[in-house]
Coordinates of C-alpha atoms and ligand atoms in Angstrom, one line a residue:
M93 CA 0.1 -0.1 0.0
R94 CA 1.4 3.5 -1.0
N95 CA 2.3 5.9 1.8
T96 CA -0.4 8.6 1.8
L97 CA 0.1 11.9 3.6
L98 CA -3.2 14.0 4.1
V99 CA -2.6 17.8 4.2
T100 CA -5.0 20.3 5.0
G101 CA -4.3 24.0 4.3
G102 CA -1.4 22.8 1.8
A103 CA -2.0 25.9 -0.4
G104 CA -1.2 28.6 2.3
F105 CA 2.2 29.6 3.0
I106 CA 3.5 27.5 5.3
G107 CA 1.6 24.2 3.9
S108 CA 2.8 24.6 0.5
N109 CA 6.4 25.0 1.4
F110 CA 6.0 21.8 3.3
V111 CA 4.1 19.9 0.4
L112 CA 6.9 20.9 -1.7
Q113 CA 9.6 20.0 0.7
Q114 CA 8.0 16.6 1.4
M115 CA 7.4 16.0 -2.5
L116 CA 11.2 15.5 -2.3
D117 CA 10.8 12.4 -0.3
E118 CA 9.7 9.9 -3.2
S119 CA 8.1 7.5 -0.7
W120 CA 4.9 9.9 0.0
F121 CA 1.7 10.3 -2.0
I122 CA 0.3 13.8 -0.7
I123 CA -3.1 14.7 -0.9
N124 CA -3.8 18.4 -0.3
L125 CA -7.0 19.7 0.8
D126 CA -7.7 23.2 0.8
K127 CA -10.5 25.6 0.6
L128 CA -8.4 28.2 -1.1
T129 CA -9.6 31.0 1.0
Y130 CA -7.7 34.7 0.0
A131 CA -4.6 33.0 1.7
G132 CA -4.5 29.8 -0.6
N133 CA -2.5 29.7 -3.8
L134 CA -2.4 27.0 -6.3
H135 CA 0.6 28.9 -8.0
N136 CA 2.8 28.2 -5.2
L137 CA 2.3 24.2 -6.1
E138 CA 3.0 24.7 -9.8
G139 CA 5.1 21.9 -11.5
I140 CA 4.6 19.6 -8.7
A141 CA 4.7 15.6 -9.4
A142 CA 1.3 15.0 -10.6
D143 CA 1.7 11.3 -10.0
R144 CA 2.5 11.7 -6.5
Y145 CA -0.1 14.5 -5.5
Q146 CA -3.8 15.2 -5.7
F147 CA -5.5 18.6 -4.9
I148 CA -9.0 18.3 -3.6
H149 CA -10.8 21.7 -3.2
G150 CA -13.0 21.8 0.0
D151 CA -13.5 22.8 3.6
I152 CA -12.1 21.0 6.5
G153 CA -15.7 21.6 8.2
D154 CA -17.1 19.4 5.5
R155 CA -17.4 16.2 7.2
A156 CA -18.7 14.1 4.4
L157 CA -16.0 15.0 2.4
A158 CA -13.5 14.5 5.0
R159 CA -15.0 10.9 5.5
Q160 CA -14.9 10.1 1.8
L161 CA -11.4 11.2 1.3
L162 CA -10.1 9.2 4.3
E163 CA -12.0 6.0 3.0
K164 CA -10.9 6.4 -0.4
H165 CA -7.0 7.4 0.1
Q166 CA -6.7 5.6 3.3
P167 CA -3.6 8.2 4.6
G168 CA -1.2 6.7 7.2
A169 CA -0.9 10.5 8.7
I170 CA -2.6 14.0 8.4
V171 CA -0.8 17.3 8.8
H172 CA -3.3 19.9 9.8
F173 CA -2.2 23.0 8.6
A174 CA -5.7 24.7 7.6
A175 CA -6.6 27.7 9.7
E176 CA -7.6 31.3 9.6
S177 CA -4.3 32.9 10.3
H178 CA -3.8 36.4 10.6
V179 CA -4.5 38.1 13.8
D180 CA -5.6 41.6 12.7
R181 CA -8.3 39.7 10.6
S182 CA -9.4 38.2 13.7
I183 CA -9.7 41.2 15.4
R184 CA -12.1 42.8 12.6
G185 CA -14.2 39.7 12.1
P186 CA -13.5 36.5 14.5
E187 CA -16.4 34.3 13.0
D188 CA -14.3 32.7 10.1
F189 CA -11.7 31.8 12.9
I190 CA -14.0 30.0 14.9
R191 CA -15.6 28.1 12.2
T192 CA -12.5 26.9 10.5
N193 CA -9.8 27.0 13.3
V194 CA -12.4 25.4 16.1
D195 CA -15.5 23.9 14.5
G196 CA -13.3 22.9 11.3
T197 CA -10.6 21.2 13.5
F198 CA -13.4 19.5 15.4
A199 CA -14.8 17.9 12.3
L200 CA -11.5 16.6 11.2
L201 CA -10.9 15.1 14.5
E202 CA -14.5 13.8 14.5
E203 CA -13.9 11.8 11.1
T204 CA -10.1 10.7 11.9
R205 CA -11.4 9.2 14.9
A206 CA -13.9 7.4 13.1
Y207 CA -11.1 6.4 10.1
W208 CA -8.6 5.4 12.7
S209 CA -10.6 3.4 15.1
A210 CA -11.8 1.3 12.2
L211 CA -8.0 0.6 11.0
L212 CA -6.0 -2.8 11.4
D213 CA -3.8 -2.7 14.7
D214 CA -0.4 -2.3 12.8
R215 CA -1.9 0.8 10.8
R216 CA -3.8 2.2 13.7
N217 CA -0.5 2.4 15.8
R218 CA 1.2 3.8 13.1
F219 CA -1.1 6.5 12.4
R220 CA -0.2 10.1 13.2
F221 CA -2.6 13.4 13.3
L222 CA -0.2 16.2 13.5
H223 CA -1.9 19.5 14.2
V224 CA 0.3 22.9 13.5
S225 CA 0.0 25.5 16.2
T226 CA 1.3 28.6 17.3
D227 CA 3.0 30.1 20.2
E228 CA 0.4 32.7 20.5
V229 CA -1.5 30.5 22.5
Y230 CA 0.7 31.2 25.3
G231 CA 0.0 34.8 25.4
S232 CA 2.4 37.6 26.1
L233 CA 6.0 37.8 27.9
G234 CA 7.4 40.9 29.8
P235 CA 11.2 41.7 28.7
Q236 CA 12.6 39.5 31.5
D237 CA 10.5 36.5 31.4
P238 CA 12.0 33.2 30.3
P239 CA 10.5 32.0 26.6
F240 CA 7.4 29.9 26.4
S241 CA 8.1 26.3 27.2
E242 CA 5.5 23.4 26.7
I243 CA 4.4 23.5 30.2
T244 CA 3.6 27.4 30.0
P245 CA 0.0 27.6 30.9
Y246 CA -2.2 28.8 27.9
A247 CA -3.5 32.5 27.9
P248 CA -4.4 33.4 24.5
N249 CA -5.1 37.2 23.7
S250 CA -6.7 37.7 20.4
P251 CA -9.8 35.8 18.7
Y252 CA -7.1 34.0 16.6
A253 CA -4.8 32.7 19.4
A254 CA -7.9 31.9 21.3
S255 CA -9.4 29.9 18.3
K256 CA -6.1 28.0 18.0
A257 CA -5.9 27.6 21.7
A258 CA -9.2 25.5 21.4
S259 CA -8.3 23.6 18.6
D260 CA -5.0 22.8 20.6
H261 CA -7.2 21.6 23.6
L262 CA -9.6 19.6 21.3
V263 CA -6.4 17.7 19.9
R264 CA -4.9 16.9 23.5
A265 CA -8.4 15.7 24.4
Y266 CA -9.1 13.3 21.6
H267 CA -5.8 11.8 22.6
H268 CA -6.3 11.5 26.1
T269 CA -10.0 10.2 25.9
Y270 CA -9.7 8.3 22.5
G271 CA -6.0 7.6 22.3
L272 CA -5.7 9.3 18.7
P273 CA -2.1 9.5 18.2
T274 CA -2.0 13.3 18.1
L275 CA 1.2 15.5 17.8
T276 CA 1.1 19.3 18.4
T277 CA 3.7 21.6 17.6
N278 CA 3.5 25.2 18.3
C279 CA 5.7 27.4 16.4
S280 CA 6.9 31.2 16.5
N281 CA 6.7 33.7 13.5
N282 CA 7.5 32.3 10.0
Y283 CA 9.2 34.0 7.2
G284 CA 10.0 33.2 3.5
R285 CA 8.3 32.6 0.2
F286 CA 4.8 32.5 -0.5
Q287 CA 3.7 34.1 2.8
F288 CA 0.6 36.3 1.8
P289 CA 1.4 40.3 1.9
E290 CA -0.7 41.0 5.1
K291 CA 1.8 39.8 7.3
L292 CA 4.8 42.1 8.5
I293 CA 7.8 40.8 6.4
P294 CA 6.3 40.5 3.1
L295 CA 4.0 43.7 3.2
M296 CA 7.0 45.9 4.2
I297 CA 9.2 44.7 1.5
L298 CA 6.7 45.3 -1.0
N299 CA 5.9 48.8 0.3
A300 CA 9.3 49.5 0.5
R301 CA 9.6 48.4 -3.3
D302 CA 6.9 50.7 -4.0
G303 CA 7.7 53.6 -1.8
K304 CA 4.7 52.8 0.1
A305 CA 4.3 54.2 3.8
L306 CA 5.6 51.4 6.3
P307 CA 3.2 51.1 8.9
V308 CA 4.7 50.1 12.3
Y309 CA 2.3 49.5 15.2
G310 CA 2.6 51.4 18.4
D311 CA 6.2 52.2 19.4
G312 CA 7.7 49.3 17.1
K313 CA 9.1 47.5 20.1
N314 CA 7.0 44.2 20.0
V315 CA 9.2 41.5 20.0
R316 CA 8.8 38.2 17.9
D317 CA 10.9 35.1 17.3
W318 CA 11.3 34.7 13.6
L319 CA 11.9 31.1 12.1
Y320 CA 12.7 30.6 8.3
V321 CA 9.7 28.6 7.2
E322 CA 11.8 25.8 5.4
D323 CA 13.3 25.2 8.9
H324 CA 9.7 25.3 10.4
C325 CA 8.9 22.6 7.7
E326 CA 11.5 20.1 8.4
A327 CA 10.7 20.4 12.3
I328 CA 7.1 19.4 11.4
A329 CA 8.7 16.5 9.3
T330 CA 11.0 15.5 12.1
V331 CA 8.1 15.3 14.6
L332 CA 5.9 13.5 12.1
R333 CA 8.6 10.6 12.0
R334 CA 9.7 10.7 15.5
G335 CA 7.5 12.5 17.9
R336 CA 5.9 10.6 20.7
P337 CA 2.0 10.4 20.4
G338 CA 0.3 12.9 22.5
E339 CA 3.3 15.3 22.9
T340 CA 3.5 18.8 22.1
Y341 CA 6.6 20.4 20.7
N342 CA 7.6 24.2 20.7
I343 CA 9.2 25.2 17.6
G344 CA 11.2 28.7 17.4
G345 CA 14.4 30.4 15.9
W346 CA 16.4 31.3 19.0
N347 CA 16.0 34.7 17.1
E348 CA 14.0 37.4 19.0
K349 CA 13.8 41.0 17.2
P350 CA 11.7 44.0 18.1
N351 CA 9.6 44.9 14.9
I352 CA 11.2 48.2 14.2
E353 CA 14.5 46.3 13.8
I354 CA 12.9 43.8 11.1
V355 CA 11.5 46.8 9.2
Q356 CA 15.1 48.5 9.3
T357 CA 16.8 45.6 8.0
I358 CA 14.3 45.4 5.0
C359 CA 14.6 49.0 4.5
D360 CA 18.3 48.3 3.9
L361 CA 18.3 45.5 1.8
V362 CA 15.7 46.9 -0.6
D363 CA 17.9 49.7 -0.7
E364 CA 20.9 47.3 -1.7
K365 CA 19.0 45.8 -4.4
L366 CA 17.1 48.5 -5.8
P367 CA 19.0 51.7 -4.9
Q368 CA 17.7 55.1 -4.9
A369 CA 20.1 57.8 -5.4
G370 CA 20.6 59.9 -2.0
R371 CA 17.4 58.3 -0.4
S372 CA 16.7 55.7 2.2
R373 CA 13.6 53.5 2.6
R374 CA 13.9 54.2 6.2
E375 CA 12.2 57.4 5.4
L376 CA 8.7 55.3 4.8
I377 CA 8.7 54.1 8.2
T378 CA 5.4 55.5 10.0
F379 CA 4.2 54.7 13.3
V380 CA 0.6 54.1 13.2
K381 CA -2.1 53.2 15.9
D382 CA -1.4 50.0 17.7
R383 CA -3.2 46.7 17.2
P384 CA -5.8 46.3 19.9
G385 CA -4.7 43.7 22.9
H386 CA -1.1 43.6 20.8
D387 CA 1.1 40.8 22.5
R388 CA 4.4 42.5 23.9
R389 CA 6.8 39.7 23.2
Y390 CA 6.9 35.9 22.3
A391 CA 10.0 33.8 22.7
M392 CA 10.3 29.9 22.3
D393 CA 12.0 27.5 24.2
A394 CA 12.9 25.0 21.5
R395 CA 14.9 22.8 23.7
K396 CA 12.8 19.7 23.9
I397 CA 12.5 19.2 20.0
E398 CA 16.3 19.6 19.9
R399 CA 16.9 17.3 23.0
E400 CA 14.3 14.6 22.0
L401 CA 14.5 14.8 18.3
G402 CA 17.4 16.6 17.0
W403 CA 15.8 19.2 15.3
K404 CA 17.2 22.7 15.5
P405 CA 16.9 25.8 12.9
K406 CA 19.5 25.8 10.2
A407 CA 19.0 29.4 8.4
T408 CA 20.5 32.3 10.4
F409 CA 17.9 35.4 10.1
E410 CA 20.8 37.0 8.2
T411 CA 20.4 34.6 5.2
G412 CA 16.8 34.0 5.7
I413 CA 15.8 37.5 5.5
R414 CA 18.1 38.3 2.4
K415 CA 16.7 35.1 0.5
T416 CA 13.2 36.5 1.3
V417 CA 13.6 39.7 0.2
S418 CA 15.3 38.6 -3.4
W419 CA 12.2 36.2 -3.5
Y420 CA 9.8 38.7 -3.3
L421 CA 11.4 41.3 -5.6
E422 CA 12.1 38.6 -8.1
N423 CA 8.6 36.9 -8.3
E424 CA 6.5 39.8 -9.7
A425 CA 4.0 37.9 -11.2
W426 CA 3.1 35.9 -7.8
V427 CA 2.9 39.2 -6.3
R428 CA 0.6 40.7 -8.8
D429 CA -1.6 37.6 -8.7
V430 CA -2.1 37.9 -5.0
T431 CA -2.3 41.6 -4.5
S432 CA -5.1 42.2 -6.5
G433 CA -9.0 42.5 -5.6
S434 CA -9.8 41.3 -2.2
Y435 CA -5.9 42.5 -1.0
R436 CA -6.3 45.9 -1.9
Q437 CA -9.8 46.1 -0.3
W438 CA -8.3 44.7 3.0
V439 CA -5.1 47.0 3.1
A440 CA -7.5 50.1 2.2
T441 CA -9.9 49.2 5.1
H442 CA -7.3 48.2 7.7
Y443 CA -5.0 51.2 7.1
S444 CA -7.3 54.0 6.3
G445 CA -6.7 56.6 8.9
Ligands
NAD211 P1 -2.2 30.7 5.4 O1 -3.1 31.6 6.1 O2 -1.1 31.2 4.6 O3 -2.6 29.6 4.9 C1 -3.8 28.9 5.3 C2 -4.6 27.9 4.4 O4 -5.5 27.2 4.9 C3 -4.8 28.7 3.0 O5 -4.2 27.7 2.1 C4 -6.4 28.6 3.1 O6 -7.0 28.5 1.8 C5 -6.6 27.1 4.2 N1 -7.8 26.9 4.4 C6 -8.3 28.1 5.0 N2 -9.6 27.8 5.8 C7 -10.0 26.4 5.1 C8 -10.8 25.5 5.4 N3 -12.1 25.9 6.3 N4 -10.6 24.3 4.9 C9 -9.3 24.0 4.0 N5 -8.7 24.9 3.9 C10 -8.7 26.0 4.5 O7 -1.6 30.3 6.9 P2 0.0 29.8 7.3 O8 0.7 31.1 7.8 O9 0.4 29.1 6.2 O10 -0.3 29.0 8.6 C11 -0.6 27.7 8.4 C12 -0.9 27.4 9.9 O11 0.4 27.4 10.4 C13 -2.0 27.4 10.5 O12 -2.5 26.5 11.6 C14 -1.2 28.8 11.8 O13 -1.9 28.9 12.8 C15 0.0 28.1 12.2 N6 1.2 28.7 12.2 C16 1.4 29.9 11.5 C17 2.6 30.6 11.4 C18 3.2 31.8 10.6 O14 4.0 32.2 10.9 N7 2.6 31.9 9.6 C19 3.2 30.4 12.9 C20 3.0 29.3 13.7 C21 2.0 28.5 13.1
DAU212 O1 3.7 34.1 16.2 C1 3.1 33.0 15.4 C2 2.1 33.9 14.8 O2 2.7 34.5 13.8 C3 1.2 32.9 13.7 O3 0.4 32.1 14.6 C4 0.3 33.7 13.0 O4 -0.6 32.7 11.8 C5 1.3 34.9 11.8 O5 0.0 35.4 11.3 C6 1.9 35.5 13.1 O6 1.1 36.4 13.8 P1 1.8 37.9 14.2 O7 0.6 38.8 14.6 O8 2.9 38.1 15.2 O9 2.3 38.4 12.9 P2 2.0 39.8 11.7 O10 2.9 39.4 10.5 O11 0.8 40.2 11.7 O12 2.6 40.6 12.7 C7 4.2 40.4 13.4 C8 4.5 42.0 14.0 O13 4.1 43.0 13.3 C9 3.2 42.1 15.2 O14 3.9 42.5 16.5 C10 2.3 43.0 14.6 C11 3.3 44.1 13.8 N1 2.9 44.7 12.5 C12 2.3 43.8 11.6 C13 1.8 44.3 10.5 C14 0.9 43.5 9.4 C15 3.3 45.9 12.4 O15 3.8 46.7 13.2 N2 2.6 46.6 11.1 C16 1.6 45.8 10.4 O16 1.1 46.3 9.3

């Protein structure tokens, strides 16, 4: 029987990087279930080997579809990325976040439980459900606090973080109650190719390129722990292969930086690649009204995954951000494609005034 992996949300930023990376392992057949919201983009997956990959357009909340996919393709594992992922959107309209992140994960867990319960012993023991989550479930750190570890109590502050926390709790309960072999990864901020330009790094690269204002929330001193997306994908693959069912693993880049420093670095790299005589992109930095409930600092203690599974990040921020800036400047067609219609509407509404 072929080795089938069901990926949800595989047309999004991290999911598509993960699918492309895992396709290098020729033993996988990958099914990608994605609703193609504004954040899902099939162009990310162009050129993929069609004989070992199938795209299914659908919603994780559609239980009949999930049931049919599981029965037909008999996956040995599920990696669950599908989610509404942007904090600012969750503040403006939380409903979709509850529908997909909470109800959708619940629906997927229920159908997975039914499928897994009926597997024969060997396949049932080897099956894994890997849930991809975030550091935001732990809330916000003060400047001197130690980083979040796997035993830090949950304290989500945005509707997005609360919806992810709820999904993490459901996954935990399905292991504890039903024995479903789950794995949960909680990761810090990712950056790299294919990230939708509503998020800090691609937004700043494109605005800097176009000579537009660079909107920094509050005082710009909020801290995030940045991880290059390919490192995150490798961490997920490592947990999938070697993680212990029922465990959670924190993933991070050991790379805390205040937002203003990130934006200044991007300005300098765009200046280097597209010089403008006598002018620096730093002049475009504009401090704007803060995000409501804006978490001050995130930092991940990623020692467990290193100690138990041998994963640690490979990319440095200096190499990763350079590659990322070059990618956005060199992939105009991709950028043009995603920054039409609904994207323009979001930017106009969110940054007006
Ligand atoms: P993204 O917004 O770029 O992509 C989400 C994908 O899910 C899209 O392809 C979208 O079409 C799909 N999707 C949304 N609702 C769906 C539904 N109901 N059914 C099926 N597909 C649906 O997100 P991302 O940044 O790639 O994040 C992926 C996962 O990783 C999320 O669960 C997120 O919480 C988590 N995460 C993200 C980061 C980060 O920095 N981006 C960090 C840690 C964890
Ligand atoms: O920490 C992991 C999380 O990282 C993921 O779970 C989320 O899915 C992902 O979106 C990301 O959340 P953040 O809110 O940290 O990412 P974002 O890129 O939206 O913002 C990063 C920081 O930059 C944050 O402190 C807010 C700030 N910011 C963001 C935007 C879009 C600005 O100052 N200006 C902006 O225009």
